[in-house]
N, CA, C and O atoms as CSV, one atom per row, in Angstrom:
chain,resi,resn,atom,element,x,y,z
A,1,UNK,N,N,0.924,-1.371,-0.258
A,1,UNK,CA,C,-0.028,0.264,0.013
A,1,UNK,C,C,0.539,1.059,-0.249
A,1,UNK,O,O,1.432,0.542,-0.919
A,2,UNK,N,N,0.753,2.305,-0.211
A,2,UNK,CA,C,1.363,3.547,-1.008
A,2,UNK,C,C,0.984,4.172,0.490
A,2,UNK,O,O,0.086,3.722,1.203
A,3,UNK,N,N,1.817,5.257,0.815
A,3,UNK,CA,C,1.751,6.470,1.575
A,3,UNK,C,C,0.358,6.826,1.607
A,3,UNK,O,O,-0.428,6.626,0.681
A,4,UNK,N,N,0.097,7.340,2.668
A,4,UNK,CA,C,-1.569,7.701,2.352
A,4,UNK,C,C,-1.951,8.742,3.509
A,4,UNK,O,O,-1.576,8.399,4.630
A,5,UNK,N,N,-2.600,9.893,3.421
A,5,UNK,CA,C,-2.826,10.229,5.062
A,5,UNK,C,C,-4.772,10.370,4.668
A,5,UNK,O,O,-5.319,11.045,3.796
A,6,UNK,N,N,-5.375,9.462,5.684
A,6,UNK,CA,C,-6.870,9.535,5.784
A,6,UNK,C,C,-7.512,9.882,7.397
A,6,UNK,O,O,-6.909,9.784,8.466
A,7,UNK,N,N,-8.569,10.203,7.219
A,7,UNK,CA,C,-8.930,10.119,9.036
A,7,UNK,C,C,-10.603,9.607,8.623
A,7,UNK,O,O,-11.119,9.492,7.511
A,8,UNK,N,N,-11.273,9.326,10.221
A,8,UNK,CA,C,-12.084,9.182,10.071
A,8,UNK,C,C,-12.713,9.706,11.187
A,8,UNK,O,O,-11.964,10.040,12.106
A,9,UNK,N,N,-14.180,9.896,11.369
A,9,UNK,CA,C,-14.731,11.608,12.776
A,9,UNK,C,C,-15.881,10.320,13.104
A,9,UNK,O,O,-16.523,9.768,12.210
A,10,UNK,N,N,-15.956,10.083,14.113
A,10,UNK,CA,C,-16.853,9.477,14.647
A,10,UNK,C,C,-17.822,10.515,16.211
A,10,UNK,O,O,-17.382,11.085,17.210
A,11,UNK,N,N,-18.947,10.348,15.772
A,11,UNK,CA,C,-20.007,10.944,16.985
A,11,UNK,C,C,-20.215,9.926,17.999
A,11,UNK,O,O,-20.914,8.920,18.121
A,12,UNK,N,N,-19.003,10.813,18.957
A,12,UNK,CA,C,-19.229,9.406,20.460
A,12,UNK,C,C,-20.480,9.940,20.930
A,12,UNK,O,O,-21.131,9.068,21.504
A,13,UNK,N,N,-21.248,11.453,20.878
A,13,UNK,CA,C,-22.985,11.354,21.158
A,13,UNK,C,C,-23.432,10.619,20.808
A,13,UNK,O,O,-24.308,10.101,21.500
A,14,UNK,N,N,-23.223,10.254,19.917
A,14,UNK,CA,C,-24.336,9.782,19.449
A,14,UNK,C,C,-24.025,7.775,18.818
A,14,UNK,O,O,-24.950,7.000,18.574
A,15,UNK,N,N,-22.635,7.451,18.718
A,15,UNK,CA,C,-22.624,6.712,18.933
A,15,UNK,C,C,-21.987,5.752,17.328
A,15,UNK,O,O,-21.927,4.551,17.065
A,16,UNK,N,N,-21.620,6.967,16.581
A,16,UNK,CA,C,-22.330,6.579,15.092
A,16,UNK,C,C,-21.276,7.626,13.868
A,16,UNK,O,O,-21.093,8.719,14.406
A,17,UNK,N,N,-20.862,7.595,13.022
A,17,UNK,CA,C,-19.425,8.344,12.193
A,17,UNK,C,C,-20.466,9.246,11.949
A,17,UNK,O,O,-21.677,9.039,12.033
A,18,UNK,N,N,-19.616,10.706,11.504
A,18,UNK,CA,C,-20.617,11.976,11.148
A,18,UNK,C,C,-20.466,11.603,9.591
A,18,UNK,O,O,-19.670,10.797,9.110
A,19,UNK,N,N,-21.014,12.050,9.208
A,19,UNK,CA,C,-21.007,11.503,7.978
A,19,UNK,C,C,-21.890,13.361,7.224
A,19,UNK,O,O,-23.045,13.728,7.439
A,20,UNK,N,N,-20.714,14.181,6.311
A,20,UNK,CA,C,-20.495,15.271,5.001
A,20,UNK,C,C,-19.478,16.343,6.164
A,20,UNK,O,O,-19.404,17.503,5.757
A,21,UNK,N,N,-18.977,16.161,7.057
A,21,UNK,CA,C,-17.861,17.105,7.452
A,21,UNK,C,C,-16.406,17.199,6.359
A,21,UNK,O,O,-15.728,16.316,5.833
A,22,UNK,N,N,-16.348,18.346,6.336
A,22,UNK,CA,C,-15.821,19.008,5.485
A,22,UNK,C,C,-14.337,19.101,5.542
A,22,UNK,O,O,-13.829,19.963,6.260
A,23,UNK,N,N,-13.543,18.224,4.793
A,23,UNK,CA,C,-11.903,18.525,5.794
A,23,UNK,C,C,-11.255,18.759,4.340
A,23,UNK,O,O,-11.380,18.509,3.141
A,24,UNK,N,N,-10.185,19.663,5.666
A,24,UNK,CA,C,-8.953,20.281,4.522
A,24,UNK,C,C,-7.107,19.666,5.141
A,24,UNK,O,O,-6.317,19.655,6.085
A,25,UNK,N,N,-7.247,19.423,4.314
A,25,UNK,CA,C,-5.564,18.681,4.414
A,25,UNK,C,C,-4.788,19.918,3.652
A,25,UNK,O,O,-5.249,20.492,2.666
A,26,UNK,N,N,-3.108,20.333,4.488
A,26,UNK,CA,C,-2.708,21.321,3.797
A,26,UNK,C,C,-1.269,20.863,4.649
A,26,UNK,O,O,-1.410,20.229,5.694
A,27,UNK,N,N,-0.116,21.152,4.242
A,27,UNK,CA,C,1.224,20.829,4.183
A,27,UNK,C,C,2.270,21.586,4.168
A,27,UNK,O,O,2.561,21.939,3.025
A,28,UNK,N,N,3.096,22.060,5.149
A,28,UNK,CA,C,3.954,23.241,5.141
A,28,UNK,C,C,5.050,23.046,4.878
A,28,UNK,O,O,5.865,22.416,5.553
A,29,UNK,N,N,5.171,23.437,4.107
A,29,UNK,CA,C,7.188,23.989,3.026
A,29,UNK,C,C,7.502,24.095,3.882
A,29,UNK,O,O,6.876,24.109,4.942
A,30,UNK,N,N,9.633,24.311,3.488
A,30,UNK,CA,C,10.246,24.352,4.246
A,30,UNK,C,C,10.570,26.156,4.775
A,30,UNK,O,O,11.462,26.753,5.378
A,31,UNK,N,N,9.432,26.452,4.212
A,31,UNK,CA,C,9.323,28.524,4.438
A,31,UNK,C,C,8.157,28.403,5.651
A,31,UNK,O,O,8.129,29.256,6.538
A,32,UNK,N,N,7.486,27.624,5.635
A,32,UNK,CA,C,7.016,28.182,7.140
A,32,UNK,C,C,5.356,27.815,6.555
A,32,UNK,O,O,4.592,26.978,7.035
A,33,UNK,N,N,5.109,28.719,5.391
A,33,UNK,CA,C,3.917,28.408,5.111
A,33,UNK,C,C,2.699,27.128,4.937
A,33,UNK,O,O,3.222,26.070,5.287
A,34,UNK,N,N,1.490,26.956,4.577
A,34,UNK,CA,C,0.611,26.124,4.465
A,34,UNK,C,C,0.162,26.217,3.511
A,34,UNK,O,O,-0.205,27.335,3.152
A,35,UNK,N,N,0.041,25.447,2.932
A,35,UNK,CA,C,0.249,24.564,1.740
A,35,UNK,C,C,-1.272,23.877,0.767
A,35,UNK,O,O,-1.029,22.793,0.237
A,36,UNK,N,N,-2.431,24.318,0.579
A,36,UNK,CA,C,-3.470,23.353,0.347
A,36,UNK,C,C,-3.014,21.893,-0.653
A,36,UNK,O,O,-2.263,21.770,-1.621
A,37,UNK,N,N,-3.854,20.933,0.104
A,37,UNK,CA,C,-3.120,19.280,-0.553
A,37,UNK,C,C,-4.339,18.742,-1.533
A,37,UNK,O,O,-4.380,18.588,-2.754
A,38,UNK,N,N,-5.427,18.494,-0.373
A,38,UNK,CA,C,-6.799,18.392,-0.423
A,38,UNK,C,C,-8.255,18.312,0.150
A,38,UNK,O,O,-8.232,18.076,1.358
A,39,UNK,N,N,-8.993,18.389,-0.155
A,39,UNK,CA,C,-10.366,18.980,-0.073
A,39,UNK,C,C,-11.565,17.513,0.330
A,39,UNK,O,O,-12.197,17.184,-0.674
A,40,UNK,N,N,-11.772,17.006,1.096
A,40,UNK,CA,C,-12.717,16.542,0.830
A,40,UNK,C,C,-13.531,16.806,1.970
A,40,UNK,O,O,-13.421,17.766,2.733
A,41,UNK,N,N,-15.007,15.139,2.063
A,41,UNK,CA,C,-15.767,15.356,3.178
A,41,UNK,C,C,-15.514,13.696,3.317
A,41,UNK,O,O,-15.264,12.767,2.548
A,42,UNK,N,N,-15.781,13.926,5.107
A,42,UNK,CA,C,-16.375,12.219,4.925
A,42,UNK,C,C,-17.748,11.855,4.230
A,42,UNK,O,O,-18.431,12.825,3.904
A,43,UNK,N,N,-18.280,10.518,3.938
A,43,UNK,CA,C,-18.926,9.769,3.961
A,43,UNK,C,C,-19.408,9.258,4.849
A,43,UNK,O,O,-19.105,9.503,6.017
A,44,UNK,N,N,-20.473,8.237,4.396
A,44,UNK,CA,C,-20.997,7.719,5.129
A,44,UNK,C,C,-20.930,6.759,6.331
A,44,UNK,O,O,-21.816,6.548,7.159
A,45,UNK,N,N,-19.706,6.222,6.260
A,45,UNK,CA,C,-19.187,5.476,7.794
A,45,UNK,C,C,-17.989,7.160,8.181
A,45,UNK,O,O,-17.461,6.972,9.277
A,46,UNK,N,N,-17.727,7.973,7.824
A,46,UNK,CA,C,-17.656,9.159,8.547
A,46,UNK,C,C,-15.797,9.175,8.490
A,46,UNK,O,O,-15.053,9.701,9.318
A,47,UNK,N,N,-15.325,8.261,6.969
A,47,UNK,CA,C,-13.881,8.114,6.382
A,47,UNK,C,C,-13.792,9.611,5.607
A,47,UNK,O,O,-14.737,10.392,5.720
A,48,UNK,N,N,-12.981,9.852,5.066
A,48,UNK,CA,C,-12.858,10.532,3.898
A,48,UNK,C,C,-10.643,9.761,3.508
A,48,UNK,O,O,-9.515,9.855,3.991
A,49,UNK,N,N,-11.071,9.384,2.845
A,49,UNK,CA,C,-9.663,8.843,2.237
A,49,UNK,C,C,-8.946,9.010,0.974
A,49,UNK,O,O,-8.027,8.341,0.502
A,50,UNK,N,N,-9.669,10.231,0.441
A,50,UNK,CA,C,-8.868,10.792,-0.491
A,50,UNK,C,C,-8.479,12.056,-0.037
A,50,UNK,O,O,-9.350,12.807,-0.477
A,51,UNK,N,N,-7.617,12.762,0.631
A,51,UNK,CA,C,-7.114,13.697,0.984
A,51,UNK,C,C,-5.792,13.934,0.132
A,51,UNK,O,O,-5.685,14.918,-0.601
A,52,UNK,N,N,-4.873,13.057,0.256
A,52,UNK,CA,C,-3.701,13.725,0.266
A,52,UNK,C,C,-3.277,13.085,-2.267
A,52,UNK,O,O,-3.468,12.265,-3.165
A,53,UNK,N,N,-3.220,13.206,-2.228
A,53,UNK,CA,C,-3.440,13.771,-4.694
A,53,UNK,C,C,-2.565,12.374,-4.220
A,53,UNK,O,O,-1.766,12.295,-3.286
A,54,UNK,N,N,-2.986,11.298,-5.180
A,54,UNK,CA,C,-1.922,9.842,-5.065
A,54,UNK,C,C,-1.153,10.293,-6.385
A,54,UNK,O,O,-0.929,9.375,-7.174
A,55,UNK,N,N,-0.857,11.150,-6.630
A,55,UNK,CA,C,0.404,11.499,-7.870
A,55,UNK,C,C,1.202,12.557,-7.043
A,55,UNK,O,O,1.859,13.302,-7.769
A,56,UNK,N,N,1.293,12.769,-5.916
A,56,UNK,CA,C,2.322,12.919,-5.434
A,56,UNK,C,C,2.610,12.211,-3.823
A,56,UNK,O,O,1.833,11.742,-2.991
A,57,UNK,N,N,3.841,12.357,-3.840
A,57,UNK,CA,C,4.539,12.183,-2.854
A,57,UNK,C,C,4.915,12.259,-1.133
A,57,UNK,O,O,5.230,13.338,-0.631
A,58,UNK,N,N,4.840,10.986,-0.311
A,58,UNK,CA,C,4.633,12.162,1.345
A,58,UNK,C,C,5.681,12.319,1.276
A,58,UNK,O,O,6.639,11.755,0.748
A,59,UNK,N,N,5.429,13.525,2.112
A,59,UNK,CA,C,6.856,14.217,2.557
A,59,UNK,C,C,7.111,14.149,3.891
A,59,UNK,O,O,6.178,14.094,4.693
A,60,UNK,N,N,8.072,14.146,4.183
A,60,UNK,CA,C,8.797,14.499,5.217
A,60,UNK,C,C,8.432,15.797,6.095
A,60,UNK,O,O,9.387,16.563,5.960
A,61,UNK,N,N,7.475,16.374,6.930
A,61,UNK,CA,C,7.224,17.777,7.025
A,61,UNK,C,C,5.947,17.770,8.020
A,61,UNK,O,O,5.587,16.665,8.427
A,62,UNK,N,N,5.447,18.574,8.317
A,62,UNK,CA,C,4.400,18.579,8.936
A,62,UNK,C,C,3.084,19.343,8.511
A,62,UNK,O,O,3.109,20.533,8.195
A,63,UNK,N,N,1.582,18.350,8.530
A,63,UNK,CA,C,0.518,18.377,8.184
A,63,UNK,C,C,-0.732,19.332,8.664
A,63,UNK,O,O,-0.558,19.365,9.883
A,64,UNK,N,N,-1.370,19.767,8.510
A,64,UNK,CA,C,-2.851,20.505,8.420
A,64,UNK,C,C,-4.330,19.731,8.526
A,64,UNK,O,O,-5.224,20.388,7.992
A,65,UNK,N,N,-4.572,19.020,8.855
A,65,UNK,CA,C,-5.951,19.023,8.858
A,65,UNK,C,C,-6.901,19.540,9.654
A,65,UNK,O,O,-6.700,19.603,10.867
A,66,UNK,N,N,-8.259,20.056,9.003
A,66,UNK,CA,C,-8.851,21.216,9.387
A,66,UNK,C,C,-10.454,20.859,9.223
A,66,UNK,O,O,-10.855,20.906,8.060
A,67,UNK,N,N,-11.735,20.395,10.556
A,67,UNK,CA,C,-12.179,19.373,10.086
A,67,UNK,C,C,-13.578,20.409,10.396
A,67,UNK,O,O,-13.793,20.316,11.605
A,68,UNK,N,N,-14.612,21.366,9.745
A,68,UNK,CA,C,-15.274,22.501,9.672
A,68,UNK,C,C,-16.647,21.279,10.565
A,68,UNK,O,O,-17.260,20.475,9.863
A,69,UNK,N,N,-16.870,21.355,11.874
A,69,UNK,CA,C,-17.843,20.523,12.247
A,69,UNK,C,C,-18.754,21.458,12.215
A,69,UNK,O,O,-19.805,20.819,12.169
A,70,UNK,N,N,-19.053,22.741,12.210
A,70,UNK,CA,C,-20.264,23.811,12.856
A,70,UNK,C,C,-21.826,23.489,11.666
A,70,UNK,O,O,-23.025,23.749,11.768
A,71,UNK,N,N,-21.045,22.873,10.700
A,71,UNK,CA,C,-22.354,22.907,9.173
A,71,UNK,C,C,-22.644,21.110,10.097
A,71,UNK,O,O,-23.852,20.876,10.069
A,72,UNK,N,N,-21.939,20.080,10.736
A,72,UNK,CA,C,-22.259,19.623,10.945
A,72,UNK,C,C,-23.194,19.257,12.315
A,72,UNK,O,O,-23.927,18.299,12.562
A,73,UNK,N,N,-22.838,20.430,13.065
A,73,UNK,CA,C,-23.528,20.285,14.420
A,73,UNK,C,C,-25.010,20.816,13.931
A,73,UNK,O,O,-26.041,20.228,14.258
A,74,UNK,N,N,-24.993,22.054,13.069
A,74,UNK,CA,C,-26.747,22.511,13.198
A,74,UNK,C,C,-26.772,21.519,12.355
A,74,UNK,O,O,-26.685,20.670,13.243
A,75,UNK,N,N,-26.818,20.874,11.369
A,75,UNK,CA,C,-27.622,19.929,10.267
A,75,UNK,C,C,-28.147,18.794,11.133
A,75,UNK,O,O,-28.993,18.032,10.665
A,76,UNK,N,N,-27.548,18.595,12.756
A,76,UNK,CA,C,-28.353,17.542,14.038
A,76,UNK,C,C,-29.340,18.062,14.487
A,76,UNK,O,O,-30.332,17.567,15.022
A,77,UNK,N,N,-28.947,19.540,14.169
A,77,UNK,CA,C,-29.893,20.168,15.314
A,77,UNK,C,C,-29.411,20.327,16.531
A,77,UNK,O,O,-30.230,20.139,17.430
A,78,UNK,N,N,-27.603,20.813,17.056
A,78,UNK,CA,C,-26.867,20.630,18.000
A,78,UNK,C,C,-26.645,21.742,18.302
A,78,UNK,O,O,-26.836,22.578,17.419
A,79,UNK,N,N,-26.349,22.033,19.120
A,79,UNK,CA,C,-25.310,23.422,19.610
A,79,UNK,C,C,-24.259,23.141,19.801
A,79,UNK,O,O,-24.075,22.379,20.750
A,80,UNK,N,N,-23.462,23.450,19.273
A,80,UNK,CA,C,-21.825,23.316,19.246
A,80,UNK,C,C,-20.144,24.325,19.949
A,80,UNK,O,O,-19.411,24.787,19.076
A,81,UNK,N,N,-19.897,24.458,20.853
A,81,UNK,CA,C,-18.495,25.232,21.149
A,81,UNK,C,C,-17.639,25.420,19.979
A,81,UNK,O,O,-17.136,26.529,19.801
A,82,UNK,N,N,-17.386,24.341,19.057
A,82,UNK,CA,C,-15.932,24.590,18.426
A,82,UNK,C,C,-17.002,24.961,17.038
A,82,UNK,O,O,-18.011,24.355,16.676
A,83,UNK,N,N,-16.296,26.285,16.400
A,83,UNK,CA,C,-16.851,25.627,14.684
A,83,UNK,C,C,-15.502,25.070,14.065
A,83,UNK,O,O,-15.819,24.608,12.969
A,84,UNK,N,N,-14.150,24.904,14.266
A,84,UNK,CA,C,-13.907,23.684,13.501
A,84,UNK,C,C,-12.573,22.772,15.062
A,84,UNK,O,O,-12.148,23.000,16.195
A,85,UNK,N,N,-12.475,21.441,13.629
A,85,UNK,CA,C,-11.103,20.864,14.316
A,85,UNK,C,C,-9.890,21.191,14.123
A,85,UNK,O,O,-10.007,21.250,12.899
A,86,UNK,N,N,-8.565,21.517,14.335
A,86,UNK,CA,C,-7.636,21.979,14.000
A,86,UNK,C,C,-6.817,21.202,14.731
A,86,UNK,O,O,-6.707,21.411,15.939
A,87,UNK,N,N,-5.830,19.764,13.839
A,87,UNK,CA,C,-5.155,18.586,13.747
A,87,UNK,C,C,-3.676,18.525,13.396
A,87,UNK,O,O,-3.355,17.590,12.663
A,88,UNK,N,N,-2.396,19.643,13.927
A,88,UNK,CA,C,-1.216,19.304,13.491
A,88,UNK,C,C,-0.491,18.118,13.964
A,88,UNK,O,O,-0.297,17.859,15.151
A,89,UNK,N,N,-0.085,17.380,12.918
A,89,UNK,CA,C,0.820,16.060,13.238
A,89,UNK,C,C,2.351,16.349,12.143
A,89,UNK,O,O,2.282,17.378,11.470
A,90,UNK,N,N,3.284,15.734,12.024
A,90,UNK,CA,C,4.320,15.792,11.515
A,90,UNK,C,C,4.434,13.967,11.422
A,90,UNK,O,O,4.193,13.078,12.238
A,91,UNK,N,N,5.055,13.976,9.616
A,91,UNK,CA,C,5.328,12.859,9.869
A,91,UNK,C,C,6.413,12.808,9.448
A,91,UNK,O,O,6.971,13.872,9.180
A,92,UNK,N,N,6.987,11.760,9.275
A,92,UNK,CA,C,9.130,11.905,9.498
A,92,UNK,C,C,8.389,10.710,8.226
A,92,UNK,O,O,7.970,10.888,7.083
A,93,UNK,N,N,8.524,9.193,9.325
A,93,UNK,CA,C,8.778,7.841,7.742
A,93,UNK,C,C,7.560,7.738,6.798
A,93,UNK,O,O,6.478,7.208,7.050
A,94,UNK,N,N,8.032,8.478,5.422
A,94,UNK,CA,C,7.110,8.489,4.993
A,94,UNK,C,C,6.700,7.085,3.739
A,94,UNK,O,O,6.007,7.137,2.723
A,95,UNK,N,N,7.147,6.406,4.101
A,95,UNK,CA,C,6.830,4.813,3.873
A,95,UNK,C,C,5.872,4.283,4.371
A,95,UNK,O,O,5.473,3.149,4.105
A,96,UNK,N,N,5.216,5.337,5.449
A,96,UNK,CA,C,3.938,4.269,6.021
A,96,UNK,C,C,2.608,4.928,5.776
A,96,UNK,O,O,2.817,6.063,5.349
A,97,UNK,N,N,1.531,4.709,5.860
A,97,UNK,CA,C,0.229,4.842,6.181
A,97,UNK,C,C,0.012,6.144,7.513
A,97,UNK,O,O,0.408,6.036,8.673
A,98,UNK,N,N,-0.471,6.918,7.118
A,98,UNK,CA,C,-0.751,7.538,8.243
A,98,UNK,C,C,-2.454,8.260,8.226
A,98,UNK,O,O,-2.819,8.762,7.163
A,99,UNK,N,N,-3.897,8.278,10.018
A,99,UNK,CA,C,-4.770,7.270,9.241
A,99,UNK,C,C,-4.830,8.501,11.191
A,99,UNK,O,O,-4.205,8.455,12.251
A,100,UNK,N,N,-5.769,9.236,10.714
A,100,UNK,CA,C,-5.451,10.075,11.720
A,100,UNK,C,C,-7.249,10.711,12.138
A,100,UNK,O,O,-7.912,11.641,11.680
A,101,UNK,N,N,-7.515,9.710,13.164
A,101,UNK,CA,C,-9.045,9.943,13.505
A,101,UNK,C,C,-9.527,10.548,14.670
A,101,UNK,O,O,-9.026,10.667,15.788
A,102,UNK,N,N,-11.116,11.083,13.968
A,102,UNK,CA,C,-11.166,12.005,15.414
A,102,UNK,C,C,-12.451,12.102,15.963
A,102,UNK,O,O,-13.377,12.455,15.233
A,103,UNK,N,N,-12.724,11.729,17.641
A,103,UNK,CA,C,-13.401,11.405,18.270
A,103,UNK,C,C,-14.295,12.924,19.055
A,103,UNK,O,O,-13.888,13.694,19.926
A,104,UNK,N,N,-15.669,12.893,18.271
A,104,UNK,CA,C,-16.296,14.544,18.674
A,104,UNK,C,C,-17.177,14.013,19.305
A,104,UNK,O,O,-17.675,12.903,19.489
A,105,UNK,N,N,-17.337,15.736,19.811
A,105,UNK,CA,C,-18.853,15.902,20.888
A,105,UNK,C,C,-18.913,17.085,20.600
A,105,UNK,O,O,-17.756,17.444,20.381
A,106,UNK,N,N,-19.681,18.013,20.455
A,106,UNK,CA,C,-20.062,19.324,20.962
A,106,UNK,C,C,-19.162,20.126,21.846
A,106,UNK,O,O,-18.778,21.210,21.409
A,107,UNK,N,N,-18.714,19.676,23.217
A,107,UNK,CA,C,-18.668,20.412,23.407
A,107,UNK,C,C,-16.946,19.478,24.027
A,107,UNK,O,O,-16.568,19.230,25.172
A,108,UNK,N,N,-16.319,19.204,22.734
A,108,UNK,CA,C,-14.647,18.257,23.098
A,108,UNK,C,C,-14.579,17.395,21.802
A,108,UNK,O,O,-15.433,17.412,20.915
A,109,UNK,N,N,-13.054,16.380,21.819
A,109,UNK,CA,C,-13.294,16.546,21.053
A,109,UNK,C,C,-11.663,15.443,21.227
A,109,UNK,O,O,-10.732,15.967,21.840
A,110,UNK,N,N,-11.478,14.123,20.715
A,110,UNK,CA,C,-9.740,13.355,21.010
A,110,UNK,C,C,-9.361,12.589,19.474
A,110,UNK,O,O,-10.045,12.048,18.606
A,111,UNK,N,N,-8.295,12.786,19.606
A,111,UNK,CA,C,-7.618,12.277,18.166
A,111,UNK,C,C,-6.193,11.712,18.064
A,111,UNK,O,O,-5.258,12.006,18.809
A,112,UNK,N,N,-6.174,11.027,17.235
A,112,UNK,CA,C,-4.614,9.931,18.113
A,112,UNK,C,C,-4.485,9.246,16.979
A,112,UNK,O,O,-5.508,9.015,16.335
A,113,UNK,N,N,-3.374,8.840,16.561
A,113,UNK,CA,C,-2.616,8.342,15.406
A,113,UNK,C,C,-3.273,6.710,15.245
A,113,UNK,O,O,-2.905,5.737,15.904
A,114,UNK,N,N,-3.874,6.719,14.644
A,114,UNK,CA,C,-4.684,5.108,14.113
A,114,UNK,C,C,-3.634,4.524,13.080
A,114,UNK,O,O,-2.476,4.854,12.826
A,115,UNK,N,N,-4.455,3.547,12.582
A,115,UNK,CA,C,-3.258,2.074,12.049
A,115,UNK,C,C,-4.796,2.333,10.548
A,115,UNK,O,O,-4.816,1.609,9.553
């Protein structure tokens, strides 16, 4: 399997995947500025596997995932505290796949490196 970046969002208050959340992936170049690499929406299973362009080689650098969660919570008729969740991580081994799940509730979130 080629190295890639993917994510999965679970709404832990409802115990189900969070469908339709807009996700943006950015890479931080040597100059320190962020460049958009991909945009996606989570599917019915809460997954987004198509963020990193397949024609680019994964680079050893920092990446930023931005989850726009306010629209998701509005669609559920739920008041939330965070309009977006930003996760910044650094990749050193470009030969591995990187899966970054987000466990989400209206007033908190947690993330980790998955497999």
